[in-house]
Amino acid sequence: METSRAGAAIDALLAILRAAPGLSDAAVIDGPPATNYTARRRLYVGWAPGAEQAVDITQGFAYAGARRRDEEFAITGYAEVRAGDKDMGLRRAALFELLAQVEDALRATDLAPLAPTLNGTVLWAHLTAGSLTQEQTSDGAQAGLVFTVSCRARI
């Protein structure tokens, strides 16, 4: 018997984002960075700078009889765009374009009818929150956004 759908949902979210045509030039990374990536557009699933958790999970009985449980969880993600210049407006615009591609990847289409269910791993999933950060570094402007993909499952 399963105790959570969170692990399968993370795997499905990674697969969906890696297959999304609009994200072909972005590095989609599972969890925290393990190497110094040179990609200028990055998406992390299950990690964000300063975050203490990859996923927050809550569960409760689905109905009387205690045979099934409802599970709600929030997958932490982080999108980042950087460049060698100091133009923060361009980085911010590129960041929100990247986030729009994440949101589009989670919507149902004729080619991806199961995207909102993370390929059947959850009842539904959608982008629900974000928090923008901006920084001028010695390497240029950087914009980042911690985001949340909220999910509901029945186990």
Coordinates of N, CA, C and O in Angstrom, one line a residue:
M1 N 0.8 -1.2 0.0 CA 0.0 0.0 0.0 C 0.9 1.2 0.0 O 1.9 1.3 0.7
E2 N 0.5 2.2 -0.8 CA 1.3 3.5 -0.9 C 1.0 4.3 0.4 O -0.1 4.3 0.9
T3 N 2.0 5.0 0.8 CA 1.9 6.0 1.9 C 1.8 7.4 1.4 O 1.4 8.3 2.1
S4 N 2.3 7.7 0.1 CA 2.3 9.0 -0.4 C 2.5 8.9 -1.9 O 3.1 8.0 -2.5
R5 N 1.9 9.9 -2.6 CA 2.1 10.0 -4.1 C 3.2 11.1 -4.4 O 3.4 11.4 -5.6
A6 N 3.8 11.7 -3.4 CA 4.7 12.8 -3.6 C 5.9 12.4 -4.5 O 6.2 13.2 -5.4
G7 N 6.5 11.3 -4.2 CA 7.7 10.9 -5.0 C 7.4 10.7 -6.5 O 8.1 11.1 -7.3
A8 N 6.3 10.0 -6.7 CA 5.9 9.7 -8.1 C 5.5 11.0 -8.8 O 5.8 11.2 -10.0
A9 N 4.9 12.0 -8.1 CA 4.5 13.2 -8.6 C 5.7 14.1 -9.0 O 5.7 14.7 -10.1
I10 N 6.7 14.1 -8.2 CA 8.0 14.8 -8.5 C 8.6 14.2 -9.8 O 9.0 14.9 -10.7
D11 N 8.7 12.9 -9.9 CA 9.2 12.2 -11.1 C 8.4 12.6 -12.3 O 9.0 12.9 -13.4
A12 N 7.1 12.6 -12.2 CA 6.3 13.0 -13.3 C 6.4 14.4 -13.7 O 6.5 14.8 -14.9
L13 N 6.5 15.3 -12.7 CA 6.7 16.7 -13.0 C 8.0 17.0 -13.7 O 8.1 17.7 -14.7
L14 N 9.1 16.3 -13.3 CA 10.4 16.4 -14.0 C 10.2 15.9 -15.4 O 10.7 16.6 -16.3
A15 N 9.6 14.8 -15.7 CA 9.4 14.3 -17.0 C 8.6 15.3 -17.9 O 9.0 15.5 -19.1
I16 N 7.6 15.9 -17.3 CA 6.7 16.8 -18.1 C 7.6 18.1 -18.4 O 7.5 18.5 -19.6
L17 N 8.3 18.6 -17.5 CA 9.1 19.8 -17.7 C 10.2 19.5 -18.7 O 10.5 20.4 -19.6
R18 N 10.8 18.4 -18.6 CA 11.9 18.1 -19.5 C 11.5 17.9 -21.0 O 12.2 18.1 -21.9
A19 N 10.2 17.5 -21.1 CA 9.6 17.2 -22.4 C 9.0 18.5 -23.0 O 8.6 18.5 -24.2
A20 N 8.8 19.5 -22.2 CA 8.1 20.7 -22.7 C 8.9 21.4 -23.8 O 10.0 21.8 -23.5
P21 N 8.3 21.7 -25.0 CA 9.1 22.3 -26.0 C 9.6 23.7 -25.6 O 10.7 24.1 -26.0
G22 N 8.8 24.5 -24.8 CA 9.2 25.8 -24.4 C 10.3 25.8 -23.4 O 10.8 26.9 -23.1
L23 N 10.7 24.7 -22.9 CA 11.8 24.6 -21.9 C 13.0 23.9 -22.4 O 13.9 23.5 -21.6
S24 N 13.1 23.7 -23.7 CA 14.2 22.9 -24.3 C 15.5 23.6 -24.0 O 16.6 22.9 -24.0
D25 N 15.6 24.9 -23.8 CA 16.8 25.6 -23.6 C 17.1 25.8 -22.1 O 18.1 26.5 -21.7
A26 N 16.3 25.2 -21.2 CA 16.5 25.4 -19.8 C 17.0 24.1 -19.2 O 16.5 23.0 -19.6
A27 N 17.8 24.2 -18.2 CA 18.3 23.0 -17.5 C 17.2 22.7 -16.4 O 16.9 23.5 -15.6
V28 N 16.6 21.5 -16.5 CA 15.6 21.1 -15.5 C 16.3 20.1 -14.5 O 16.8 19.0 -15.0
I29 N 16.4 20.5 -13.3 CA 17.3 19.8 -12.3 C 16.5 19.2 -11.2 O 15.6 19.8 -10.6
D30 N 16.8 17.9 -10.9 CA 16.1 17.2 -9.8 C 16.8 17.5 -8.5 O 17.9 17.0 -8.2
G31 N 16.1 18.3 -7.6 CA 16.7 18.5 -6.3 C 17.7 19.6 -6.3 O 17.8 20.4 -7.3
P32 N 18.6 19.7 -5.3 CA 19.6 20.7 -5.2 C 20.7 20.6 -6.2 O 20.9 19.5 -6.7
P33 N 21.3 21.7 -6.6 CA 22.4 21.6 -7.6 C 23.6 20.8 -7.0 O 23.9 20.9 -5.9
A34 N 24.1 19.9 -7.9 CA 25.2 19.1 -7.5 C 26.5 19.6 -8.1 O 27.6 19.2 -7.7
T35 N 26.4 20.4 -9.2 CA 27.5 20.9 -9.9 C 27.3 22.3 -10.2 O 26.2 22.9 -10.0
N36 N 28.3 23.0 -10.7 CA 28.2 24.4 -11.1 C 27.7 24.4 -12.5 O 28.5 24.3 -13.4
Y37 N 26.4 24.6 -12.6 CA 25.8 24.7 -13.9 C 26.1 26.0 -14.6 O 26.1 27.0 -14.0
T38 N 26.4 25.9 -15.9 CA 26.6 27.1 -16.7 C 25.4 27.6 -17.4 O 25.4 28.7 -18.0
A39 N 24.3 26.8 -17.4 CA 23.1 27.2 -18.1 C 22.6 28.5 -17.5 O 22.5 28.7 -16.3
R40 N 22.1 29.4 -18.4 CA 21.6 30.7 -18.0 C 20.1 30.6 -17.6 O 19.7 31.5 -16.9
R41 N 19.4 29.5 -18.0 CA 18.0 29.3 -17.6 C 17.9 28.0 -16.9 O 18.2 27.0 -17.5
R42 N 17.5 28.0 -15.6 CA 17.5 26.8 -14.8 C 16.1 26.6 -14.1 O 15.6 27.6 -13.6
L43 N 15.7 25.4 -14.0 CA 14.5 25.1 -13.2 C 14.9 23.9 -12.2 O 15.4 22.9 -12.7
Y44 N 14.7 24.2 -11.0 CA 14.9 23.1 -10.0 C 13.6 22.6 -9.5 O 12.7 23.4 -9.1
V45 N 13.4 21.3 -9.4 CA 12.2 20.7 -8.8 C 12.6 20.0 -7.5 O 13.5 19.2 -7.5
G46 N 11.9 20.4 -6.4 CA 12.3 19.8 -5.1 C 13.4 20.5 -4.4 O 14.0 20.0 -3.5
W47 N 13.7 21.8 -4.8 CA 14.7 22.6 -4.1 C 14.5 24.0 -4.4 O 14.0 24.4 -5.5
A48 N 14.8 24.9 -3.5 CA 14.9 26.3 -3.6 C 16.0 26.8 -2.6 O 16.1 26.3 -1.5
P49 N 16.7 27.9 -3.0 CA 17.7 28.4 -2.0 C 17.0 28.8 -0.7 O 16.0 29.4 -0.6
G50 N 17.6 28.3 0.4 CA 17.1 28.6 1.7 C 15.9 27.8 2.2 O 15.5 27.9 3.3
A51 N 15.3 27.0 1.3 CA 14.1 26.2 1.7 C 14.6 25.0 2.5 O 15.6 24.4 2.2
E52 N 13.8 24.7 3.5 CA 14.2 23.6 4.4 C 13.5 22.3 3.9 O 13.9 21.2 4.3
Q53 N 12.6 22.3 3.0 CA 11.9 21.1 2.6 C 11.7 21.1 1.0 O 11.6 22.2 0.4
A54 N 11.7 20.0 0.5 CA 11.4 19.8 -1.0 C 9.9 19.7 -1.2 O 9.4 20.2 -2.2
V55 N 9.2 19.1 -0.3 CA 7.7 18.9 -0.4 C 7.1 19.0 1.0 O 7.7 18.5 2.0
D56 N 6.0 19.7 1.1 CA 5.2 19.7 2.3 C 4.0 18.8 2.1 O 3.3 19.0 1.1
I57 N 3.7 17.9 3.0 CA 2.6 16.9 2.8 C 1.6 17.0 4.0 O 2.1 17.0 5.1
T58 N 0.3 16.9 3.7 CA -0.7 16.7 4.7 C -1.6 15.6 4.2 O -1.9 15.5 3.0
Q59 N -2.2 14.8 5.1 CA -3.1 13.8 4.8 C -4.2 13.7 5.8 O -4.1 14.1 6.9
G60 N -5.3 13.1 5.3 CA -6.5 12.9 6.2 C -7.3 11.8 5.6 O -7.2 11.5 4.4
F61 N -8.2 11.2 6.4 CA -9.1 10.1 5.8 C -10.0 10.7 4.8 O -10.5 11.8 5.0
A62 N -10.2 10.0 3.7 CA -11.0 10.5 2.6 C -12.5 10.4 3.0 O -13.3 11.2 2.5
Y63 N -12.9 9.4 3.7 CA -14.3 9.2 4.1 C -14.3 8.2 5.3 O -13.3 7.6 5.6
A64 N -15.5 8.1 5.8 CA -15.7 7.1 6.9 C -15.2 5.7 6.5 O -15.4 5.3 5.4
G65 N -14.7 5.0 7.4 CA -14.2 3.7 7.1 C -12.7 3.6 7.1 O -12.1 2.5 7.2
A66 N -12.1 4.7 6.9 CA -10.6 4.9 7.0 C -9.9 3.9 6.0 O -8.8 3.5 6.3
R67 N -10.4 3.7 4.9 CA -9.8 2.8 3.9 C -8.9 3.6 2.9 O -8.0 3.1 2.3
R68 N -9.3 4.8 2.6 CA -8.6 5.7 1.7 C -8.2 7.0 2.3 O -8.9 7.4 3.3
R69 N -7.2 7.6 1.8 CA -6.7 8.9 2.4 C -6.6 9.9 1.3 O -6.3 9.6 0.2
D70 N -6.9 11.2 1.6 CA -6.7 12.3 0.8 C -5.3 12.9 1.1 O -5.0 13.0 2.3
E71 N -4.6 13.2 0.2 CA -3.2 13.8 0.4 C -3.1 15.1 -0.4 O -3.5 15.2 -1.6
E72 N -2.7 16.1 0.3 CA -2.3 17.4 -0.4 C -0.9 17.6 -0.1 O -0.4 17.4 1.0
F73 N -0.2 18.1 -1.2 CA 1.2 18.4 -1.0 C 1.6 19.5 -1.9 O 1.0 19.8 -2.9
A74 N 2.7 20.2 -1.5 CA 3.2 21.3 -2.3 C 4.7 21.0 -2.6 O 5.5 20.8 -1.7
I75 N 5.0 21.0 -3.9 CA 6.3 20.7 -4.4 C 7.0 22.1 -4.5 O 6.5 23.0 -5.2
T76 N 8.2 22.2 -3.9 CA 8.9 23.4 -4.0 C 9.8 23.4 -5.3 O 10.3 22.4 -5.6
G77 N 9.8 24.5 -6.0 CA 10.6 24.7 -7.2 C 11.3 26.0 -7.2 O 11.0 26.9 -6.4
Y78 N 12.3 26.2 -8.0 CA 13.0 27.4 -8.2 C 13.4 27.6 -9.6 O 14.0 26.7 -10.3
A79 N 13.0 28.8 -10.2 CA 13.4 29.2 -11.5 C 14.4 30.3 -11.4 O 14.3 31.2 -10.6
E80 N 15.4 30.2 -12.3 CA 16.5 31.2 -12.3 C 16.9 31.6 -13.7 O 17.1 30.7 -14.5
V81 N 17.1 32.9 -13.9 CA 17.6 33.4 -15.1 C 18.8 34.3 -14.8 O 18.7 35.2 -14.0
R82 N 19.9 34.2 -15.5 CA 21.0 35.1 -15.3 C 21.7 35.4 -16.6 O 21.5 34.7 -17.6
A83 N 22.4 36.5 -16.6 CA 23.2 36.9 -17.8 C 24.4 37.8 -17.4 O 24.5 38.2 -16.3
G84 N 25.2 38.0 -18.4 CA 26.4 38.8 -18.1 C 26.2 40.3 -18.0 O 27.2 41.0 -17.6
D85 N 25.1 40.8 -18.4 CA 24.9 42.2 -18.3 C 24.2 42.6 -17.0 O 23.9 41.8 -16.2
K86 N 23.9 43.9 -16.8 CA 23.3 44.4 -15.6 C 21.8 44.7 -15.8 O 21.2 45.4 -14.9
D87 N 21.2 44.4 -16.9 CA 19.8 44.7 -17.2 C 18.8 43.8 -16.4 O 18.4 42.8 -16.9
M88 N 18.4 44.3 -15.2 CA 17.5 43.5 -14.4 C 16.1 43.3 -15.1 O 15.5 42.3 -14.9
G89 N 15.7 44.3 -15.8 CA 14.4 44.2 -16.4 C 14.3 43.1 -17.4 O 13.3 42.4 -17.5
L90 N 15.4 42.9 -18.2 CA 15.4 41.8 -19.1 C 15.4 40.4 -18.4 O 14.8 39.5 -18.8
R91 N 16.2 40.3 -17.3 CA 16.2 39.1 -16.6 C 14.9 38.8 -16.0 O 14.4 37.7 -16.0
R92 N 14.2 39.8 -15.4 CA 12.9 39.6 -14.8 C 11.9 39.1 -15.9 O 11.1 38.2 -15.6
A93 N 11.9 39.8 -17.0 CA 11.0 39.4 -18.1 C 11.3 38.0 -18.5 O 10.3 37.2 -18.7
A94 N 12.5 37.6 -18.7 CA 12.9 36.2 -19.1 C 12.5 35.2 -18.0 O 12.0 34.1 -18.3
L95 N 12.6 35.6 -16.8 CA 12.2 34.7 -15.7 C 10.7 34.4 -15.7 O 10.3 33.3 -15.6
F96 N 9.9 35.5 -15.9 CA 8.4 35.2 -16.0 C 8.0 34.5 -17.2 O 7.0 33.8 -17.2
E97 N 8.8 34.6 -18.3 CA 8.6 33.8 -19.5 C 8.8 32.3 -19.2 O 8.1 31.4 -19.6
L98 N 9.9 32.1 -18.4 CA 10.3 30.7 -18.0 C 9.2 30.1 -17.1 O 8.7 29.0 -17.3
L99 N 8.7 30.9 -16.2 CA 7.6 30.5 -15.3 C 6.3 30.2 -16.1 O 5.6 29.2 -15.8
A100 N 6.1 31.0 -17.1 CA 4.9 30.8 -17.9 C 5.0 29.4 -18.7 O 4.0 28.7 -18.8
Q101 N 6.2 29.0 -19.0 CA 6.4 27.7 -19.7 C 6.1 26.6 -18.7 O 5.6 25.6 -19.1
V102 N 6.4 26.8 -17.4 CA 6.1 25.8 -16.4 C 4.6 25.7 -16.3 O 4.1 24.6 -16.3
E103 N 3.9 26.8 -16.2 CA 2.5 26.8 -16.0 C 1.8 26.2 -17.3 O 0.9 25.3 -17.1
D104 N 2.3 26.5 -18.4 CA 1.7 25.9 -19.7 C 2.0 24.4 -19.7 O 1.1 23.7 -20.2
A105 N 3.1 23.9 -19.2 CA 3.4 22.5 -19.2 C 2.5 21.7 -18.3 O 2.2 20.5 -18.5
L106 N 1.9 22.4 -17.3 CA 0.9 21.8 -16.4 C -0.5 21.8 -16.8 O -1.4 21.3 -16.1
R107 N -0.8 22.4 -18.0 CA -2.1 22.5 -18.5 C -2.4 21.3 -19.5 O -1.5 20.9 -20.2
A108 N -3.6 20.9 -19.5 CA -4.0 19.9 -20.5 C -4.0 20.4 -21.9 O -4.4 21.5 -22.1
T109 N -3.5 19.6 -22.8 CA -3.5 19.9 -24.2 C -3.9 18.6 -24.9 O -3.9 17.5 -24.3
D110 N -4.1 18.7 -26.2 CA -4.4 17.4 -27.0 C -3.2 16.5 -26.9 O -3.4 15.3 -26.9
L111 N -2.0 17.0 -26.9 CA -0.8 16.2 -26.9 C -0.5 15.7 -25.5 O 0.3 14.7 -25.3
A112 N -0.9 16.4 -24.5 CA -0.6 16.1 -23.1 C -1.9 16.2 -22.2 O -2.0 17.0 -21.3
P113 N -2.8 15.3 -22.4 CA -4.1 15.4 -21.7 C -3.9 15.1 -20.2 O -4.8 15.5 -19.4
L114 N -2.9 14.4 -19.8 CA -2.7 14.1 -18.4 C -1.8 15.0 -17.6 O -1.4 14.8 -16.5
A115 N -1.3 16.1 -18.3 CA -0.4 17.0 -17.6 C -0.9 17.5 -16.3 O -0.2 17.6 -15.3
P116 N -2.2 18.0 -16.2 CA -2.6 18.5 -14.9 C -2.7 17.5 -13.8 O -2.8 17.8 -12.6
T117 N -2.7 16.2 -14.2 CA -2.6 15.1 -13.2 C -1.2 14.5 -13.0 O -1.1 13.5 -12.4
L118 N -0.3 15.2 -13.5 CA 1.1 14.8 -13.5 C 1.2 13.3 -14.0 O 1.7 12.4 -13.3
N119 N 0.6 13.1 -15.2 CA 0.6 11.8 -15.9 C -0.1 10.8 -15.0 O 0.3 9.6 -15.0
G120 N -1.2 11.2 -14.3 CA -2.0 10.3 -13.6 C -1.5 10.0 -12.2 O -2.1 9.1 -11.5
T121 N -0.5 10.6 -11.7 CA 0.0 10.4 -10.3 C -0.8 11.1 -9.3 O -0.8 10.7 -8.1
V122 N -1.5 12.2 -9.6 CA -2.3 12.9 -8.7 C -3.7 13.2 -9.3 O -3.9 13.1 -10.5
L123 N -4.6 13.7 -8.5 CA -5.9 14.1 -9.0 C -5.8 15.4 -9.8 O -6.4 15.6 -10.8
W124 N -5.0 16.3 -9.3 CA -4.7 17.6 -10.0 C -3.4 18.2 -9.4 O -3.0 17.9 -8.3
A125 N -2.8 19.0 -10.2 CA -1.6 19.8 -9.9 C -1.7 21.1 -10.6 O -2.1 21.2 -11.8
H126 N -1.2 22.2 -9.9 CA -1.2 23.5 -10.6 C -0.2 24.4 -9.9 O 0.1 24.2 -8.7
L127 N 0.3 25.4 -10.6 CA 1.2 26.4 -10.0 C 0.4 27.3 -9.2 O -0.6 27.9 -9.6
T128 N 0.8 27.5 -7.9 CA 0.0 28.3 -7.0 C 0.6 29.4 -6.3 O -0.1 30.3 -5.8
A129 N 1.9 29.5 -6.2 CA 2.6 30.6 -5.5 C 4.0 30.8 -6.1 O 4.6 30.0 -6.7
G130 N 4.5 32.0 -5.8 CA 5.8 32.4 -6.2 C 6.4 33.5 -5.4 O 5.6 34.3 -4.8
S131 N 7.7 33.6 -5.4 CA 8.3 34.7 -4.6 C 9.6 35.1 -5.4 O 10.5 34.3 -5.5
L132 N 9.6 36.3 -5.9 CA 10.7 36.8 -6.7 C 11.9 37.3 -5.9 O 11.7 38.0 -4.9
T133 N 13.1 37.0 -6.4 CA 14.3 37.6 -5.9 C 15.1 38.2 -7.0 O 15.0 37.6 -8.2
Q134 N 15.9 39.2 -6.8 CA 16.7 39.8 -7.8 C 18.1 40.2 -7.2 O 18.1 40.6 -6.0
E135 N 19.1 40.0 -8.0 CA 20.4 40.3 -7.5 C 21.4 40.7 -8.6 O 21.3 40.1 -9.7
Q136 N 22.2 41.7 -8.3 CA 23.3 42.0 -9.2 C 24.5 41.4 -8.6 O 24.9 41.6 -7.5
T137 N 25.1 40.5 -9.4 CA 26.3 39.8 -9.0 C 27.5 40.3 -9.9 O 27.4 41.0 -10.8
S138 N 28.7 39.8 -9.5 CA 29.9 40.1 -10.4 C 29.8 39.5 -11.7 O 30.4 39.9 -12.7
D139 N 28.9 38.5 -11.9 CA 28.6 37.9 -13.2 C 27.4 38.5 -13.9 O 27.1 38.0 -15.0
G140 N 26.8 39.5 -13.4 CA 25.7 40.2 -14.0 C 24.4 40.0 -13.3 O 24.4 39.6 -12.1
A141 N 23.3 40.4 -13.9 CA 22.0 40.4 -13.3 C 21.5 39.0 -13.2 O 21.7 38.2 -14.1
Q142 N 20.8 38.7 -12.1 CA 20.2 37.4 -11.8 C 18.8 37.6 -11.2 O 18.6 38.4 -10.3
A143 N 17.8 36.9 -11.8 CA 16.5 36.9 -11.2 C 16.1 35.5 -10.9 O 16.3 34.6 -11.7
G144 N 15.5 35.3 -9.7 CA 15.0 34.0 -9.3 C 13.6 34.0 -8.8 O 13.2 35.1 -8.3
L145 N 13.0 32.9 -8.8 CA 11.6 32.8 -8.3 C 11.4 31.4 -7.7 O 11.5 30.4 -8.4
V146 N 11.1 31.5 -6.4 CA 10.7 30.2 -5.7 C 9.2 30.0 -6.0 O 8.4 31.0 -5.9
F147 N 8.9 28.8 -6.5 CA 7.5 28.6 -6.9 C 7.0 27.3 -6.2 O 7.7 26.5 -5.7
T148 N 5.6 27.2 -6.2 CA 5.0 26.0 -5.6 C 4.1 25.4 -6.6 O 3.3 26.1 -7.2
V149 N 4.2 24.1 -6.7 CA 3.2 23.3 -7.5 C 2.4 22.5 -6.5 O 2.9 21.6 -5.8
S150 N 1.1 22.9 -6.3 CA 0.2 22.3 -5.3 C -0.5 21.1 -6.0 O -0.9 21.2 -7.1
C151 N -0.6 20.0 -5.2 CA -1.2 18.8 -5.7 C -2.2 18.2 -4.7 O -2.1 18.4 -3.5
R152 N -3.1 17.4 -5.3 CA -4.0 16.6 -4.5 C -4.1 15.2 -5.0 O -4.1 15.0 -6.2
A153 N -4.0 14.2 -4.1 CA -4.0 12.8 -4.5 C -4.9 12.0 -3.6 O -5.2 12.5 -2.5
R154 N -5.3 10.9 -4.0 CA -6.1 9.9 -3.2 C -5.3 8.7 -3.1 O -4.8 8.1 -4.1
I155 N -5.0 8.2 -1.9 CA -4.2 7.0 -1.7 C -4.9 6.0 -0.8 O -5.9 6.4 -0.2

